[in-house]
């Protein structure tokens, strides 16, 4: 009986964790960092000079790829091409709530602790990269 209950609990938790996974299309809404004791939002600063960046889509795919799609952003072609090329080889993996991205097959990468709450994905850098917040589309 105990093993049946334990199996059922594991299946339920797996379903909950899978349902709360990061796979999907996201819109970045902030990237808060700290420098010399002051917090700033670099995404808000970017939007002042490039308002079109508000329309960039971030795709976290089940295949393990993490892509930036600026094709419908309204940004100029040069900017779109540069940004999409920067993210063209990026992959992701999730272990527990540690989300790691890498363009070098995880030889090097950036790690974040993620929290998903409703339609928000919050990624808090483990090495001082700040906190990035996305909204699910």
Tab-separated table of C-alpha atoms in Angstrom:
chain	number	residue	atom	x	y	z
A	1	UNK	CA	0.000	0.000	0.000
A	2	UNK	CA	2.822	2.355	0.908
A	3	UNK	CA	4.555	1.822	-2.464
A	4	UNK	CA	1.302	2.487	-4.345
A	5	UNK	CA	0.790	5.737	-2.425
A	6	UNK	CA	4.394	6.756	-3.020
A	7	UNK	CA	4.086	5.993	-6.754
A	8	UNK	CA	0.899	8.040	-6.967
A	9	UNK	CA	2.580	10.961	-5.178
A	10	UNK	CA	5.564	10.842	-7.545
A	11	UNK	CA	3.280	10.805	-10.599
A	12	UNK	CA	1.310	13.786	-9.244
A	13	UNK	CA	4.451	15.794	-8.467
A	14	UNK	CA	5.928	15.018	-11.878
A	15	UNK	CA	2.748	16.270	-13.546
A	16	UNK	CA	2.754	19.467	-11.495
A	17	UNK	CA	6.416	20.164	-12.185
A	18	UNK	CA	5.984	19.449	-15.890
A	19	UNK	CA	2.953	21.747	-16.097
A	20	UNK	CA	4.988	24.496	-14.437
A	21	UNK	CA	7.995	24.055	-16.743
A	22	UNK	CA	9.578	26.911	-18.678
A	23	UNK	CA	8.713	25.632	-22.178
A	24	UNK	CA	6.784	28.221	-24.155
A	25	UNK	CA	6.927	31.671	-25.688
A	26	UNK	CA	7.822	34.513	-23.385
A	27	UNK	CA	8.135	38.287	-23.443
A	28	UNK	CA	10.872	39.842	-21.302
A	29	UNK	CA	9.436	42.475	-18.979
A	30	UNK	CA	12.462	43.314	-16.810
A	31	UNK	CA	16.117	42.577	-16.135
A	32	UNK	CA	17.075	44.046	-12.779
A	33	UNK	CA	20.745	44.096	-11.815
A	34	UNK	CA	22.780	45.824	-9.152
A	35	UNK	CA	25.932	47.866	-9.653
A	36	UNK	CA	27.788	49.680	-6.874
A	37	UNK	CA	24.818	49.178	-4.575
A	38	UNK	CA	22.271	50.624	-6.990
A	39	UNK	CA	19.588	48.588	-8.746
A	40	UNK	CA	18.724	49.281	-12.364
A	41	UNK	CA	16.545	47.675	-15.015
A	42	UNK	CA	18.604	47.217	-18.179
A	43	UNK	CA	15.543	46.046	-20.123
A	44	UNK	CA	13.722	49.316	-19.383
A	45	UNK	CA	16.850	51.202	-20.474
A	46	UNK	CA	16.949	49.183	-23.710
A	47	UNK	CA	13.301	50.030	-24.411
A	48	UNK	CA	14.087	53.760	-24.180
A	49	UNK	CA	16.533	53.480	-27.079
A	50	UNK	CA	14.849	50.569	-28.904
A	51	UNK	CA	11.116	50.432	-28.159
A	52	UNK	CA	10.781	47.615	-30.703
A	53	UNK	CA	12.589	45.287	-28.255
A	54	UNK	CA	9.318	45.101	-26.293
A	55	UNK	CA	8.016	42.906	-29.134
A	56	UNK	CA	10.875	40.389	-29.085
A	57	UNK	CA	9.763	36.834	-28.302
A	58	UNK	CA	11.859	34.419	-26.261
A	59	UNK	CA	11.208	30.779	-27.130
A	60	UNK	CA	12.092	28.060	-24.651
A	61	UNK	CA	11.532	24.914	-26.684
A	62	UNK	CA	10.956	21.335	-25.526
A	63	UNK	CA	13.834	20.345	-27.832
A	64	UNK	CA	16.242	22.106	-25.457
A	65	UNK	CA	16.779	25.239	-27.551
A	66	UNK	CA	16.421	28.778	-26.223
A	67	UNK	CA	15.856	31.279	-29.030
A	68	UNK	CA	15.239	34.957	-29.491
A	69	UNK	CA	12.706	35.717	-32.242
A	70	UNK	CA	12.768	39.331	-33.362
A	71	UNK	CA	11.152	38.678	-36.748
A	72	UNK	CA	7.895	40.466	-35.852
A	73	UNK	CA	9.374	43.022	-33.469
A	74	UNK	CA	9.520	45.935	-35.870
A	75	UNK	CA	13.231	46.358	-35.138
A	76	UNK	CA	15.576	47.155	-38.002
A	77	UNK	CA	17.022	44.220	-39.919
A	78	UNK	CA	20.592	44.689	-38.672
A	79	UNK	CA	19.490	44.601	-35.024
A	80	UNK	CA	17.219	41.576	-35.622
A	81	UNK	CA	19.980	39.646	-37.374
A	82	UNK	CA	22.573	40.378	-34.675
A	83	UNK	CA	20.246	39.435	-31.808
A	84	UNK	CA	18.963	36.272	-33.445
A	85	UNK	CA	22.505	35.171	-34.313
A	86	UNK	CA	23.622	35.708	-30.697
A	87	UNK	CA	20.948	33.252	-29.508
A	88	UNK	CA	21.063	30.837	-32.472
A	89	UNK	CA	23.042	28.117	-30.664
A	90	UNK	CA	21.741	28.573	-27.128
A	91	UNK	CA	20.475	25.495	-25.307
A	92	UNK	CA	18.880	25.098	-21.924
A	93	UNK	CA	18.558	22.470	-19.232
A	94	UNK	CA	16.642	22.350	-15.978
A	95	UNK	CA	17.745	20.402	-12.914
A	96	UNK	CA	15.365	20.955	-10.031
A	97	UNK	CA	14.823	24.700	-10.211
A	98	UNK	CA	18.312	25.444	-11.593
A	99	UNK	CA	17.937	26.635	-15.194
A	100	UNK	CA	21.176	26.759	-17.182
A	101	UNK	CA	21.668	28.266	-20.625
A	102	UNK	CA	24.697	27.788	-22.847
A	103	UNK	CA	25.791	28.335	-26.426
A	104	UNK	CA	28.739	25.944	-25.967
A	105	UNK	CA	27.028	22.642	-25.140
A	106	UNK	CA	27.358	23.513	-21.440
A	107	UNK	CA	31.148	23.829	-21.458
A	108	UNK	CA	30.360	27.276	-20.040
A	109	UNK	CA	26.971	28.768	-19.296
A	110	UNK	CA	24.838	30.930	-17.076
A	111	UNK	CA	22.703	29.471	-14.322
A	112	UNK	CA	19.563	30.847	-12.751
A	113	UNK	CA	17.150	29.709	-10.094
A	114	UNK	CA	13.700	29.841	-11.639
A	115	UNK	CA	10.281	30.386	-10.206
A	116	UNK	CA	7.103	30.135	-12.237
A	117	UNK	CA	4.082	31.868	-10.809
A	118	UNK	CA	0.955	32.166	-12.929
A	119	UNK	CA	2.118	33.588	-16.251
A	120	UNK	CA	5.476	34.871	-14.936
A	121	UNK	CA	8.872	33.211	-15.206
A	122	UNK	CA	11.398	34.707	-12.792
A	123	UNK	CA	15.050	33.816	-13.310
A	124	UNK	CA	17.448	34.862	-10.542
A	125	UNK	CA	21.106	34.635	-11.491
A	126	UNK	CA	23.295	32.402	-9.355
A	127	UNK	CA	26.426	34.409	-10.225
A	128	UNK	CA	25.277	38.029	-10.008
A	129	UNK	CA	23.465	38.252	-13.363
A	130	UNK	CA	20.478	39.898	-11.723
A	131	UNK	CA	16.852	38.869	-12.015
A	132	UNK	CA	15.069	38.498	-15.337
A	133	UNK	CA	11.275	38.398	-15.458
A	134	UNK	CA	9.311	37.078	-18.432
A	135	UNK	CA	5.585	37.011	-19.103
A	136	UNK	CA	4.126	34.011	-20.895
A	137	UNK	CA	2.400	34.710	-24.206
